[in-house]
PDB file of C-alpha atoms and ligand atoms in Angstrom:
ATOM      1  CA  UNK A1211      -2.724  11.867 -10.585  1.00 79.00           C
ATOM      2  CA  UNK A1212      -0.719  14.733  -9.046  1.00 85.00           C
ATOM      3  CA  UNK A1213      -2.242  17.185 -11.517  1.00 85.00           C
ATOM      4  CA  UNK A1214      -2.127  20.149  -9.156  1.00 87.00           C
ATOM      5  CA  UNK A1215       1.531  19.634  -8.399  1.00 92.00           C
ATOM      6  CA  UNK A1216       2.408  19.284 -12.079  1.00 92.00           C
ATOM      7  CA  UNK A1217       0.577  22.480 -12.940  1.00 93.00           C
ATOM      8  CA  UNK A1218       2.204  24.429 -10.128  1.00 93.00           C
ATOM      9  CA  UNK A1219       5.695  23.204 -10.947  1.00 94.00           C
ATOM     10  CA  UNK A1220       5.162  24.066 -14.569  1.00 92.00           C
ATOM     11  CA  UNK A1221       4.149  27.556 -13.529  1.00 92.00           C
ATOM     12  CA  UNK A1222       7.251  27.840 -11.350  1.00 92.00           C
ATOM     13  CA  UNK A1223       9.505  27.050 -14.322  1.00 90.00           C
ATOM     14  CA  UNK A1224       7.780  29.621 -16.545  1.00 87.00           C
ATOM     15  CA  UNK A1225       9.824  32.564 -15.252  1.00 77.00           C
ATOM     16  CA  UNK A1226      13.082  30.796 -16.072  1.00 82.00           C
ATOM     17  CA  UNK A1227      11.808  29.512 -19.383  1.00 81.00           C
ATOM     18  CA  UNK A1228      10.712  32.910 -20.662  1.00 76.00           C
ATOM     19  CA  UNK A1229      13.640  34.977 -19.466  1.00 63.00           C
ATOM     20  CA  UNK A1230      16.614  36.066 -21.552  1.00 64.00           C
ATOM     21  CA  UNK A1231      18.939  36.845 -18.680  1.00 71.00           C
ATOM     22  CA  UNK A1232      18.476  35.122 -15.367  1.00 76.00           C
ATOM     23  CA  UNK A1233      19.321  36.560 -11.997  1.00 82.00           C
ATOM     24  CA  UNK A1234      19.825  34.943  -8.641  1.00 84.00           C
ATOM     25  CA  UNK A1235      16.552  36.501  -7.648  1.00 86.00           C
ATOM     26  CA  UNK A1236      14.759  34.664 -10.478  1.00 86.00           C
ATOM     27  CA  UNK A1237      16.250  31.377  -9.327  1.00 88.00           C
ATOM     28  CA  UNK A1238      15.404  32.061  -5.696  1.00 92.00           C
ATOM     29  CA  UNK A1239      11.801  32.882  -6.505  1.00 92.00           C
ATOM     30  CA  UNK A1240      11.454  29.776  -8.695  1.00 93.00           C
ATOM     31  CA  UNK A1241      12.807  27.646  -5.875  1.00 95.00           C
ATOM     32  CA  UNK A1242      10.385  29.289  -3.472  1.00 95.00           C
ATOM     33  CA  UNK A1243       7.484  28.505  -5.802  1.00 95.00           C
ATOM     34  CA  UNK A1244       8.635  24.896  -6.075  1.00 96.00           C
ATOM     35  CA  UNK A1245       8.720  24.657  -2.287  1.00 96.00           C
ATOM     36  CA  UNK A1246       5.213  26.073  -2.047  1.00 96.00           C
ATOM     37  CA  UNK A1247       3.984  23.613  -4.681  1.00 95.00           C
ATOM     38  CA  UNK A1248       5.459  20.698  -2.714  1.00 95.00           C
ATOM     39  CA  UNK A1249       3.946  21.856   0.579  1.00 95.00           C
ATOM     40  CA  UNK A1250       0.574  22.332  -1.151  1.00 93.00           C
ATOM     41  CA  UNK A1251       0.901  18.751  -2.383  1.00 93.00           C
ATOM     42  CA  UNK A1252       1.060  17.756   1.309  1.00 93.00           C
ATOM     43  CA  UNK A1253       4.762  17.002   1.303  1.00 93.00           C
ATOM     44  CA  UNK A1254       6.219  17.088   4.812  1.00 91.00           C
ATOM     45  CA  UNK A1255       7.554  20.643   5.345  1.00 92.00           C
ATOM     46  CA  UNK A1256      11.023  19.586   6.437  1.00 93.00           C
ATOM     47  CA  UNK A1257      11.339  17.342   3.380  1.00 95.00           C
ATOM     48  CA  UNK A1258      10.136  20.131   1.068  1.00 96.00           C
ATOM     49  CA  UNK A1259      12.681  22.510   2.581  1.00 97.00           C
ATOM     50  CA  UNK A1260      15.552  20.055   2.318  1.00 97.00           C
ATOM     51  CA  UNK A1261      14.836  19.146  -1.273  1.00 97.00           C
ATOM     52  CA  UNK A1262      14.395  22.739  -2.422  1.00 97.00           C
ATOM     53  CA  UNK A1263      17.583  23.808  -0.626  1.00 97.00           C
ATOM     54  CA  UNK A1264      19.360  21.121  -2.617  1.00 96.00           C
ATOM     55  CA  UNK A1265      17.702  22.268  -5.838  1.00 95.00           C
ATOM     56  CA  UNK A1266      18.875  25.812  -5.147  1.00 93.00           C
ATOM     57  CA  UNK A1267      22.467  24.722  -4.492  1.00 92.00           C
ATOM     58  CA  UNK A1268      22.454  22.612  -7.633  1.00 91.00           C
ATOM     59  CA  UNK A1269      21.003  25.462  -9.689  1.00 89.00           C
ATOM     60  CA  UNK A1270      23.758  27.806  -8.534  1.00 85.00           C
ATOM     61  CA  UNK A1271      26.485  25.180  -8.902  1.00 83.00           C
ATOM     62  CA  UNK A1272      25.408  24.105 -12.342  1.00 76.00           C
ATOM     63  CA  UNK A1273      25.263  27.620 -13.657  1.00 77.00           C
ATOM     64  CA  UNK A1274      21.596  27.954 -14.399  1.00 77.00           C
ATOM     65  CA  UNK A1275      22.323  31.680 -14.466  1.00 77.00           C
ATOM     66  CA  UNK A1276      24.419  31.425 -17.617  1.00 78.00           C
ATOM     67  CA  UNK A1277      22.813  28.379 -19.246  1.00 79.00           C
ATOM     68  CA  UNK A1278      21.528  28.641 -22.808  1.00 76.00           C
ATOM     69  CA  UNK A1279      18.157  27.272 -21.674  1.00 81.00           C
ATOM     70  CA  UNK A1280      17.956  27.891 -17.932  1.00 85.00           C
ATOM     71  CA  UNK A1281      14.377  26.603 -17.746  1.00 86.00           C
ATOM     72  CA  UNK A1282      15.328  23.205 -19.187  1.00 87.00           C
ATOM     73  CA  UNK A1283      18.338  22.893 -16.931  1.00 88.00           C
ATOM     74  CA  UNK A1284      16.178  23.698 -13.916  1.00 91.00           C
ATOM     75  CA  UNK A1285      13.609  21.052 -14.931  1.00 93.00           C
ATOM     76  CA  UNK A1286      16.441  18.512 -15.168  1.00 93.00           C
ATOM     77  CA  UNK A1287      17.742  19.464 -11.713  1.00 94.00           C
ATOM     78  CA  UNK A1288      14.260  19.121 -10.191  1.00 96.00           C
ATOM     79  CA  UNK A1289      13.748  15.798 -11.975  1.00 96.00           C
ATOM     80  CA  UNK A1290      17.008  14.459 -10.509  1.00 96.00           C
ATOM     81  CA  UNK A1291      16.151  15.650  -7.004  1.00 96.00           C
ATOM     82  CA  UNK A1292      12.586  14.283  -7.083  1.00 97.00           C
ATOM     83  CA  UNK A1293      13.903  10.925  -8.325  1.00 97.00           C
ATOM     84  CA  UNK A1294      16.430  10.865  -5.498  1.00 97.00           C
ATOM     85  CA  UNK A1295      13.777  11.916  -2.985  1.00 96.00           C
ATOM     86  CA  UNK A1296      11.609   8.944  -3.945  1.00 96.00           C
ATOM     87  CA  UNK A1297      14.500   6.516  -3.558  1.00 96.00           C
ATOM     88  CA  UNK A1298      16.571   6.713  -6.740  1.00 96.00           C
ATOM     89  CA  UNK A1299      16.731   3.148  -8.036  1.00 95.00           C
ATOM     90  CA  UNK A1300      13.728   0.821  -8.212  1.00 95.00           C
ATOM     91  CA  UNK A1301      13.751  -1.638  -5.297  1.00 96.00           C
ATOM     92  CA  UNK A1302      12.478  -5.180  -5.809  1.00 94.00           C
ATOM     93  CA  UNK A1303      10.785  -7.309  -3.197  1.00 95.00           C
ATOM     94  CA  UNK A1304      12.787 -10.207  -1.844  1.00 95.00           C
ATOM     95  CA  UNK A1305      11.145 -13.582  -2.389  1.00 95.00           C
ATOM     96  CA  UNK A1306      13.465 -16.108  -0.792  1.00 95.00           C
ATOM     97  CA  UNK A1307      13.063 -19.382   1.084  1.00 95.00           C
ATOM     98  CA  UNK A1308      11.080 -22.553   0.655  1.00 94.00           C
ATOM     99  CA  UNK A1309       8.405 -21.440   0.813  1.00 97.00           C
ATOM    100  CA  UNK A1310       9.168 -17.737   0.573  1.00 98.00           C
ATOM    101  CA  UNK A1311       6.945 -15.777   2.930  1.00 98.00           C
ATOM    102  CA  UNK A1312       5.608 -12.275   2.299  1.00 98.00           C
ATOM    103  CA  UNK A1313       3.887 -10.585   5.240  1.00 98.00           C
ATOM    104  CA  UNK A1314       1.425  -7.727   4.699  1.00 97.00           C
ATOM    105  CA  UNK A1315       0.646  -5.101   7.304  1.00 96.00           C
ATOM    106  CA  UNK A1316      -1.414  -1.923   7.364  1.00 95.00           C
ATOM    107  CA  UNK A1317      -4.564  -0.270   8.619  1.00 94.00           C
ATOM    108  CA  UNK A1318      -8.060  -1.449   7.815  1.00 92.00           C
ATOM    109  CA  UNK A1319      -9.286   0.028   4.558  1.00 93.00           C
ATOM    110  CA  UNK A1320      -5.780   0.695   3.271  1.00 95.00           C
ATOM    111  CA  UNK A1321      -6.286  -1.768   0.419  1.00 95.00           C
ATOM    112  CA  UNK A1322      -4.271  -4.563   1.998  1.00 95.00           C
ATOM    113  CA  UNK A1323      -6.551  -7.442   1.036  1.00 95.00           C
ATOM    114  CA  UNK A1324      -6.941  -6.118  -2.499  1.00 96.00           C
ATOM    115  CA  UNK A1325      -3.162  -5.840  -2.743  1.00 97.00           C
ATOM    116  CA  UNK A1326      -2.744  -9.400  -1.432  1.00 97.00           C
ATOM    117  CA  UNK A1327      -4.780 -10.599  -4.419  1.00 97.00           C
ATOM    118  CA  UNK A1328      -2.842  -8.406  -6.834  1.00 97.00           C
ATOM    119  CA  UNK A1329       0.526  -9.575  -5.551  1.00 97.00           C
ATOM    120  CA  UNK A1330      -0.586 -13.213  -5.732  1.00 98.00           C
ATOM    121  CA  UNK A1331      -1.683 -12.705  -9.316  1.00 97.00           C
ATOM    122  CA  UNK A1332       1.595 -10.918 -10.134  1.00 96.00           C
ATOM    123  CA  UNK A1333       3.673 -13.783  -8.694  1.00 96.00           C
ATOM    124  CA  UNK A1334       1.513 -16.433 -10.328  1.00 96.00           C
ATOM    125  CA  UNK A1335       2.192 -14.806 -13.699  1.00 95.00           C
ATOM    126  CA  UNK A1336       5.897 -15.469 -13.038  1.00 94.00           C
ATOM    127  CA  UNK A1337       4.987 -19.165 -12.946  1.00 95.00           C
ATOM    128  CA  UNK A1338       5.416 -19.535  -9.217  1.00 97.00           C
ATOM    129  CA  UNK A1339       2.881 -21.347  -7.073  1.00 98.00           C
ATOM    130  CA  UNK A1340       1.220 -19.121  -4.486  1.00 98.00           C
ATOM    131  CA  UNK A1341      -0.800 -19.582  -1.315  1.00 98.00           C
ATOM    132  CA  UNK A1342      -2.815 -16.690   0.084  1.00 98.00           C
ATOM    133  CA  UNK A1343      -3.400 -16.728   3.834  1.00 98.00           C
ATOM    134  CA  UNK A1344      -6.262 -14.973   5.614  1.00 96.00           C
ATOM    135  CA  UNK A1345      -4.868 -14.240   9.068  1.00 93.00           C
ATOM    136  CA  UNK A1346      -7.438 -11.600  10.053  1.00 88.00           C
ATOM    137  CA  UNK A1347      -9.081 -13.264  13.033  1.00 86.00           C
ATOM    138  CA  UNK A1348     -11.459 -10.405  13.781  1.00 86.00           C
ATOM    139  CA  UNK A1349     -13.333  -9.865  10.571  1.00 82.00           C
ATOM    140  CA  UNK A1350     -14.843 -12.972   8.983  1.00 82.00           C
ATOM    141  CA  UNK A1351     -15.750 -10.720   6.043  1.00 88.00           C
ATOM    142  CA  UNK A1352     -12.030 -10.219   5.364  1.00 89.00           C
ATOM    143  CA  UNK A1353     -11.602 -13.988   4.962  1.00 93.00           C
ATOM    144  CA  UNK A1354     -14.526 -14.130   2.533  1.00 94.00           C
ATOM    145  CA  UNK A1355     -13.147 -11.170   0.595  1.00 94.00           C
ATOM    146  CA  UNK A1356      -9.803 -12.912   0.157  1.00 96.00           C
ATOM    147  CA  UNK A1357     -11.540 -16.125  -0.911  1.00 96.00           C
ATOM    148  CA  UNK A1358     -13.467 -14.278  -3.604  1.00 97.00           C
ATOM    149  CA  UNK A1359     -10.235 -12.715  -4.875  1.00 97.00           C
ATOM    150  CA  UNK A1360      -8.458 -16.084  -4.742  1.00 97.00           C
ATOM    151  CA  UNK A1361     -11.166 -17.669  -6.846  1.00 97.00           C
ATOM    152  CA  UNK A1362     -11.017 -14.831  -9.332  1.00 97.00           C
ATOM    153  CA  UNK A1363      -7.264 -15.205  -9.897  1.00 97.00           C
ATOM    154  CA  UNK A1364      -7.061 -18.979  -9.426  1.00 97.00           C
ATOM    155  CA  UNK A1365      -5.004 -18.971  -6.218  1.00 98.00           C
ATOM    156  CA  UNK A1366      -5.728 -21.133  -3.175  1.00 98.00           C
ATOM    157  CA  UNK A1367      -6.683 -19.285   0.024  1.00 98.00           C
ATOM    158  CA  UNK A1368      -5.777 -20.783   3.391  1.00 98.00           C
ATOM    159  CA  UNK A1369      -7.929 -19.883   6.405  1.00 96.00           C
ATOM    160  CA  UNK A1370      -8.981 -21.317   9.780  1.00 95.00           C
ATOM    161  CA  UNK A1371     -12.325 -19.834  10.668  1.00 89.00           C
ATOM    162  CA  UNK A1372     -12.363 -21.175  14.249  1.00 89.00           C
ATOM    163  CA  UNK A1373      -8.789 -20.325  15.112  1.00 93.00           C
ATOM    164  CA  UNK A1374      -8.264 -16.932  16.763  1.00 91.00           C
ATOM    165  CA  UNK A1375      -4.500 -17.140  16.922  1.00 94.00           C
ATOM    166  CA  UNK A1376      -2.875 -15.456  13.894  1.00 94.00           C
ATOM    167  CA  UNK A1377       0.590 -16.827  14.758  1.00 96.00           C
ATOM    168  CA  UNK A1378      -0.725 -20.393  14.625  1.00 97.00           C
ATOM    169  CA  UNK A1379      -2.665 -19.740  11.440  1.00 97.00           C
ATOM    170  CA  UNK A1380       0.448 -18.334   9.759  1.00 97.00           C
ATOM    171  CA  UNK A1381       2.588 -21.276  10.912  1.00 97.00           C
ATOM    172  CA  UNK A1382      -0.016 -23.827   9.852  1.00 98.00           C
ATOM    173  CA  UNK A1383      -0.346 -22.117   6.491  1.00 98.00           C
ATOM    174  CA  UNK A1384       3.398 -22.416   5.906  1.00 98.00           C
ATOM    175  CA  UNK A1385       3.227 -26.142   6.722  1.00 98.00           C
ATOM    176  CA  UNK A1386       0.303 -26.452   4.328  1.00 98.00           C
ATOM    177  CA  UNK A1387       2.336 -24.685   1.627  1.00 98.00           C
ATOM    178  CA  UNK A1388       5.250 -27.085   2.136  1.00 97.00           C
ATOM    179  CA  UNK A1389       3.011 -30.114   1.871  1.00 97.00           C
ATOM    180  CA  UNK A1390       1.266 -28.800  -1.219  1.00 97.00           C
ATOM    181  CA  UNK A1391       4.300 -27.518  -3.073  1.00 97.00           C
ATOM    182  CA  UNK A1392       3.428 -23.809  -2.897  1.00 98.00           C
ATOM    183  CA  UNK A1393       6.541 -21.732  -3.314  1.00 97.00           C
ATOM    184  CA  UNK A1394       5.300 -18.336  -2.141  1.00 98.00           C
ATOM    185  CA  UNK A1395       3.048 -17.646   0.853  1.00 98.00           C
ATOM    186  CA  UNK A1396       1.362 -14.244   1.150  1.00 98.00           C
ATOM    187  CA  UNK A1397      -0.068 -13.499   4.586  1.00 97.00           C
ATOM    188  CA  UNK A1398      -2.819 -10.897   4.941  1.00 96.00           C
ATOM    189  CA  UNK A1399      -2.967  -9.763   8.572  1.00 92.00           C
ATOM    190  CA  UNK A1400      -5.667  -7.939  10.537  1.00 86.00           C
ATOM    191  CA  UNK A1401      -5.768  -4.162  10.319  1.00 85.00           C
ATOM    192  CA  UNK A1402      -7.477  -1.664  12.609  1.00 82.00           C
ATOM    193  CA  UNK A1403      -8.982   1.735  11.905  1.00 79.00           C
ATOM    194  CA  UNK A1404      -6.082   3.400  13.706  1.00 80.00           C
ATOM    195  CA  UNK A1405      -2.713   2.370  15.085  1.00 81.00           C
ATOM    196  CA  UNK A1406      -3.260   0.453  18.329  1.00 87.00           C
ATOM    197  CA  UNK A1407      -1.089  -1.533  20.660  1.00 89.00           C
ATOM    198  CA  UNK A1408      -2.873  -4.857  20.262  1.00 88.00           C
ATOM    199  CA  UNK A1409      -2.565  -4.812  16.474  1.00 88.00           C
ATOM    200  CA  UNK A1410       1.109  -3.889  16.673  1.00 91.00           C
ATOM    201  CA  UNK A1411       1.860  -6.640  19.174  1.00 93.00           C
ATOM    202  CA  UNK A1412       0.031  -9.164  17.037  1.00 93.00           C
ATOM    203  CA  UNK A1413       1.863  -8.331  13.815  1.00 94.00           C
ATOM    204  CA  UNK A1414       5.162  -8.239  15.689  1.00 95.00           C
ATOM    205  CA  UNK A1415       4.489 -11.761  17.010  1.00 96.00           C
ATOM    206  CA  UNK A1416       3.518 -13.067  13.596  1.00 96.00           C
ATOM    207  CA  UNK A1417       6.643 -11.581  12.062  1.00 96.00           C
ATOM    208  CA  UNK A1418       8.919 -13.064  14.715  1.00 96.00           C
ATOM    209  CA  UNK A1419       7.336 -16.503  14.407  1.00 96.00           C
ATOM    210  CA  UNK A1420       7.505 -16.855  10.636  1.00 96.00           C
ATOM    211  CA  UNK A1421      10.548 -14.787   9.644  1.00 93.00           C
ATOM    212  CA  UNK A1422       9.292 -13.503   6.273  1.00 98.00           C
ATOM    213  CA  UNK A1423      11.747 -12.662   3.484  1.00 97.00           C
ATOM    214  CA  UNK A1424       9.681  -9.560   2.794  1.00 98.00           C
ATOM    215  CA  UNK A1425       7.391  -7.523   5.047  1.00 98.00           C
ATOM    216  CA  UNK A1426       5.357  -4.895   3.263  1.00 98.00           C
ATOM    217  CA  UNK A1427       3.430  -2.004   4.735  1.00 98.00           C
ATOM    218  CA  UNK A1428       0.310  -1.100   2.740  1.00 98.00           C
ATOM    219  CA  UNK A1429      -1.021   2.448   2.937  1.00 97.00           C
ATOM    220  CA  UNK A1430      -3.657   4.622   1.285  1.00 97.00           C
ATOM    221  CA  UNK A1431      -1.795   7.422  -0.505  1.00 95.00           C
ATOM    222  CA  UNK A1432      -4.828   9.694  -0.358  1.00 94.00           C
ATOM    223  CA  UNK A1433      -4.278  10.135   3.374  1.00 93.00           C
ATOM    224  CA  UNK A1434      -1.135  12.214   2.700  1.00 91.00           C
ATOM    225  CA  UNK A1435       0.827  13.076   5.835  1.00 92.00           C
ATOM    226  CA  UNK A1436      -1.265  10.642   7.902  1.00 94.00           C
ATOM    227  CA  UNK A1437       0.041   7.905   5.625  1.00 95.00           C
ATOM    228  CA  UNK A1438       3.597   9.009   6.363  1.00 95.00           C
ATOM    229  CA  UNK A1439       2.983   9.094  10.129  1.00 95.00           C
ATOM    230  CA  UNK A1440       1.298   5.685  10.130  1.00 96.00           C
ATOM    231  CA  UNK A1441       4.214   4.282   8.149  1.00 96.00           C
ATOM    232  CA  UNK A1442       6.582   5.677  10.767  1.00 96.00           C
ATOM    233  CA  UNK A1443       4.663   4.014  13.614  1.00 94.00           C
ATOM    234  CA  UNK A1444       4.559   0.641  11.875  1.00 95.00           C
ATOM    235  CA  UNK A1445       8.195   0.814  10.909  1.00 97.00           C
ATOM    236  CA  UNK A1446       9.296   1.551  14.468  1.00 95.00           C
ATOM    237  CA  UNK A1447       7.539  -1.595  15.605  1.00 94.00           C
ATOM    238  CA  UNK A1448       8.016  -4.105  12.806  1.00 95.00           C
ATOM    239  CA  UNK A1449      10.904  -2.700  10.750  1.00 97.00           C
ATOM    240  CA  UNK A1450       9.241  -3.466   7.424  1.00 98.00           C
ATOM    241  CA  UNK A1451      11.120  -3.782   4.119  1.00 98.00           C
ATOM    242  CA  UNK A1452       9.004  -1.730   1.796  1.00 98.00           C
ATOM    243  CA  UNK A1453       5.870   0.308   1.229  1.00 98.00           C
ATOM    244  CA  UNK A1454       2.888  -0.338  -1.022  1.00 98.00           C
ATOM    245  CA  UNK A1455       1.080   2.883  -1.920  1.00 97.00           C
ATOM    246  CA  UNK A1456      -2.534   2.245  -2.835  1.00 97.00           C
ATOM    247  CA  UNK A1457      -5.295   4.340  -4.395  1.00 96.00           C
ATOM    248  CA  UNK A1458      -2.863   6.496  -6.320  1.00 94.00           C
ATOM    249  CA  UNK A1459      -5.581   6.749  -8.961  1.00 92.00           C
ATOM    250  CA  UNK A1460      -7.534   8.985  -6.586  1.00 91.00           C
ATOM    251  CA  UNK A1461      -4.593  10.908  -5.142  1.00 89.00           C
ATOM    252  CA  UNK A1462      -4.564  14.390  -6.626  1.00 84.00           C
ATOM    253  CA  UNK A1463      -1.809  15.684  -4.336  1.00 88.00           C
ATOM    254  CA  UNK A1464       1.021  13.159  -4.092  1.00 91.00           C
ATOM    255  CA  UNK A1465       2.438  14.095  -0.682  1.00 93.00           C
ATOM    256  CA  UNK A1466       2.763  10.529   0.590  1.00 94.00           C
ATOM    257  CA  UNK A1467       4.499   9.313  -2.563  1.00 94.00           C
ATOM    258  CA  UNK A1468       6.978  12.172  -2.354  1.00 95.00           C
ATOM    259  CA  UNK A1469       7.788  12.155   1.345  1.00 95.00           C
ATOM    260  CA  UNK A1470       7.354   8.637   2.710  1.00 96.00           C
ATOM    261  CA  UNK A1471      10.778   7.475   1.581  1.00 96.00           C
ATOM    262  CA  UNK A1472      12.597  10.478   3.073  1.00 95.00           C
ATOM    263  CA  UNK A1473      10.759  10.342   6.407  1.00 95.00           C
ATOM    264  CA  UNK A1474      10.624   6.583   6.981  1.00 96.00           C
ATOM    265  CA  UNK A1475      13.777   5.622   5.075  1.00 96.00           C
ATOM    266  CA  UNK A1476      12.118   2.633   3.459  1.00 97.00           C
ATOM    267  CA  UNK A1477      11.502   2.320  -0.284  1.00 97.00           C
ATOM    268  CA  UNK A1478       8.141   2.287  -2.008  1.00 98.00           C
ATOM    269  CA  UNK A1479       8.051  -1.016  -3.888  1.00 98.00           C
ATOM    270  CA  UNK A1480       4.586  -1.150  -5.457  1.00 97.00           C
ATOM    271  CA  UNK A1481       1.866   1.287  -6.385  1.00 96.00           C
ATOM    272  CA  UNK A1482      -1.765   0.377  -6.766  1.00 96.00           C
ATOM    273  CA  UNK A1483      -3.961   2.395  -9.085  1.00 95.00           C
ATOM    274  CA  UNK A1484      -7.403   0.811  -9.035  1.00 95.00           C
ATOM    275  CA  UNK A1485      -9.642  -1.908  -7.679  1.00 94.00           C
ATOM    276  CA  UNK A1486      -9.014  -4.388 -10.491  1.00 94.00           C
ATOM    277  CA  UNK A1487      -6.455  -7.153 -10.016  1.00 93.00           C
ATOM    278  CA  UNK A1488      -4.337  -5.830 -12.884  1.00 91.00           C
ATOM    279  CA  UNK A1489      -4.010  -2.349 -11.370  1.00 91.00           C
ATOM    280  CA  UNK A1490      -0.612  -2.951  -9.793  1.00 93.00           C
ATOM    281  CA  UNK A1491       2.727  -1.497 -10.795  1.00 92.00           C
ATOM    282  CA  UNK A1492       6.287  -1.689  -9.614  1.00 96.00           C
ATOM    283  CA  UNK A1493       7.474   1.667  -8.348  1.00 97.00           C
ATOM    284  CA  UNK A1494      10.081   3.450 -10.457  1.00 97.00           C
ATOM    285  CA  UNK A1495      11.144   6.733  -8.794  1.00 97.00           C
ATOM    286  CA  UNK A1496      12.431   8.179 -12.093  1.00 97.00           C
ATOM    287  CA  UNK A1497       9.226   7.412 -13.973  1.00 96.00           C
ATOM    288  CA  UNK A1498       7.192   8.955 -11.180  1.00 95.00           C
ATOM    289  CA  UNK A1499       9.341  12.103 -11.264  1.00 96.00           C
ATOM    290  CA  UNK A1500       8.871  12.232 -15.038  1.00 95.00           C
ATOM    291  CA  UNK A1501       5.136  11.934 -14.617  1.00 92.00           C
ATOM    292  CA  UNK A1502       5.050  14.728 -12.055  1.00 92.00           C
ATOM    293  CA  UNK A1503       7.042  17.019 -14.324  1.00 91.00           C
ATOM    294  CA  UNK A1504       4.808  16.151 -17.286  1.00 83.00           C
TER     295      UNK A1504
HETATM  296  P1  LIG B2971      -8.143  -3.663   3.693  1.00 86.11           P
HETATM  297  O1  LIG B2971      -9.167  -3.397   4.765  1.00 86.11           O
HETATM  298  O2  LIG B2971      -6.863  -2.966   3.976  1.00 86.11           O
HETATM  299  O3  LIG B2971      -7.949  -5.099   3.406  1.00 86.11           O
HETATM  300  O4  LIG B2971      -8.686  -2.929   2.384  1.00 86.11           O
HETATM  301  P2  LIG B2971      -9.419  -3.512   1.078  1.00 86.11           P
HETATM  302  O5  LIG B2971      -8.483  -4.278   0.253  1.00 86.11           O
HETATM  303  O6  LIG B2971     -10.688  -4.158   1.490  1.00 86.11           O
HETATM  304  O7  LIG B2971      -9.713  -2.138   0.319  1.00 86.11           O
HETATM  305  C1  LIG B2971     -10.568  -1.130   0.806  1.00 86.11           C
HETATM  306  C2  LIG B2971     -11.318  -0.482  -0.372  1.00 86.11           C
HETATM  307  O8  LIG B2971     -10.396   0.193  -1.205  1.00 86.11           O
HETATM  308  C3  LIG B2971     -12.016  -1.494  -1.268  1.00 86.11           C
HETATM  309  O9  LIG B2971     -13.244  -0.941  -1.665  1.00 86.11           O
HETATM  310  C4  LIG B2971     -11.071  -1.652  -2.453  1.00 86.11           C
HETATM  311  O10 LIG B2971     -11.752  -2.015  -3.622  1.00 86.11           O
HETATM  312  C5  LIG B2971     -10.508  -0.266  -2.560  1.00 86.11           C
HETATM  313  N1  LIG B2971      -9.162  -0.221  -3.154  1.00 86.11           N
HETATM  314  C6  LIG B2971      -8.079  -0.972  -2.857  1.00 86.11           C
HETATM  315  N2  LIG B2971      -7.005  -0.605  -3.600  1.00 86.11           N
HETATM  316  C7  LIG B2971      -7.413   0.404  -4.401  1.00 86.11           C
HETATM  317  C8  LIG B2971      -6.764   1.239  -5.393  1.00 86.11           C
HETATM  318  O11 LIG B2971      -5.571   1.136  -5.689  1.00 86.11           O
HETATM  319  N3  LIG B2971      -7.531   2.195  -5.974  1.00 86.11           N
HETATM  320  C9  LIG B2971      -8.853   2.373  -5.660  1.00 86.11           C
HETATM  321  N4  LIG B2971      -9.511   3.328  -6.297  1.00 86.11           N
HETATM  322  N5  LIG B2971      -9.482   1.620  -4.747  1.00 86.11           N
HETATM  323  C10 LIG B2971      -8.792   0.651  -4.118  1.00 86.11           C
END
C-alpha cells in the first residue's frame, strides 16, 4: 500500500539527511520533490500545493536550516502535516437511537455490500444486535449477496423482494428491528455505475424518511481522483457524515486517502483492506501518515 509514495518521499528526504549544512535551496528542492511525489500519488494538485506550502513554512519557521538532524526534523514536519491533511484525530461513527440507523451510500462496485457485512460483524462483536437491510430494488443479486454475508456472520438480513420502494423497505425494516429487539440497523442502498439523478433522489428520500444517526459514503480508493469527485457529488446531495475507503489493499498510489478529507471536508472513518469480513479497520490519520513515511 502506497509503496511508490513512500519510496519517493524517502528519496526526497535523502538530500537533507545526508547534508552537513543545509541551505534554503536544499529545503526548497526537497519540498518540490515532496509535492511531485504527492501529485504522482494522484493527490489533487491544489491540495498538494497547499500542504507543501505549509511544510515549507514550517521548515523555515522551525529552523530546519540549523537543526542538528535536519532530515529527521523534516520527516516530523511532513508527518504532522500529512496527519492533519487526513483529518488529525480519529473520528468515530455515531450509533444513536432506538434502533440506531446507519445508512450506506456509494456507487455500484465500490464495496458497499461487502462493507455492510463487515460493519455488521464489527458491531455484533460489541455485543449489539444488528439488522442488515437490503434496499437495492434493482439488483436481486445484491439482496442474495447480502443474505450470504448475513449467514456467514450470523446477522439477520431484512429484504422485500416484491417491493420496489426503498423508502418503504427502509421504514418497514426499522419497524421490524423495533419488534425484534435489534439495536442497530444497517441499510445497504442501490448504487449505479456512475452518479445519476435517479440514484441521488432515491438516497436523498431514504435519508429524509429515516433520519439515520450516521450516513456513510463508500468509495473504491483505487479510483483516485474519481473517488474524490464522486464523494463531492454525493456530499452535495446527501451531506454524509463520513467516508469508507475500500480496496486499500490494492491501492498503490494513495491519492484518495490523502485528498478526500481536504476536498470534501468529511472524515474518513473506516478503511477496508480485503474481501474477508475481518478486513476492516478504523481510520487513524496519524497511523496512516506513519505508514506512508515508513
Ligand atoms: P457494491 O456493488 O458496492 O455492493 O460492491 P461489492 O461489495 O459487491 O464489492 C465489489 C467487489 O469488490 C467484490 O468482488 C468484493 O469482494 C470486492 N471488495 C470489496 N471490498 C474490498 C476490499 O477492501 N478489498 C478488495 N481487494 N476487494 C474488495
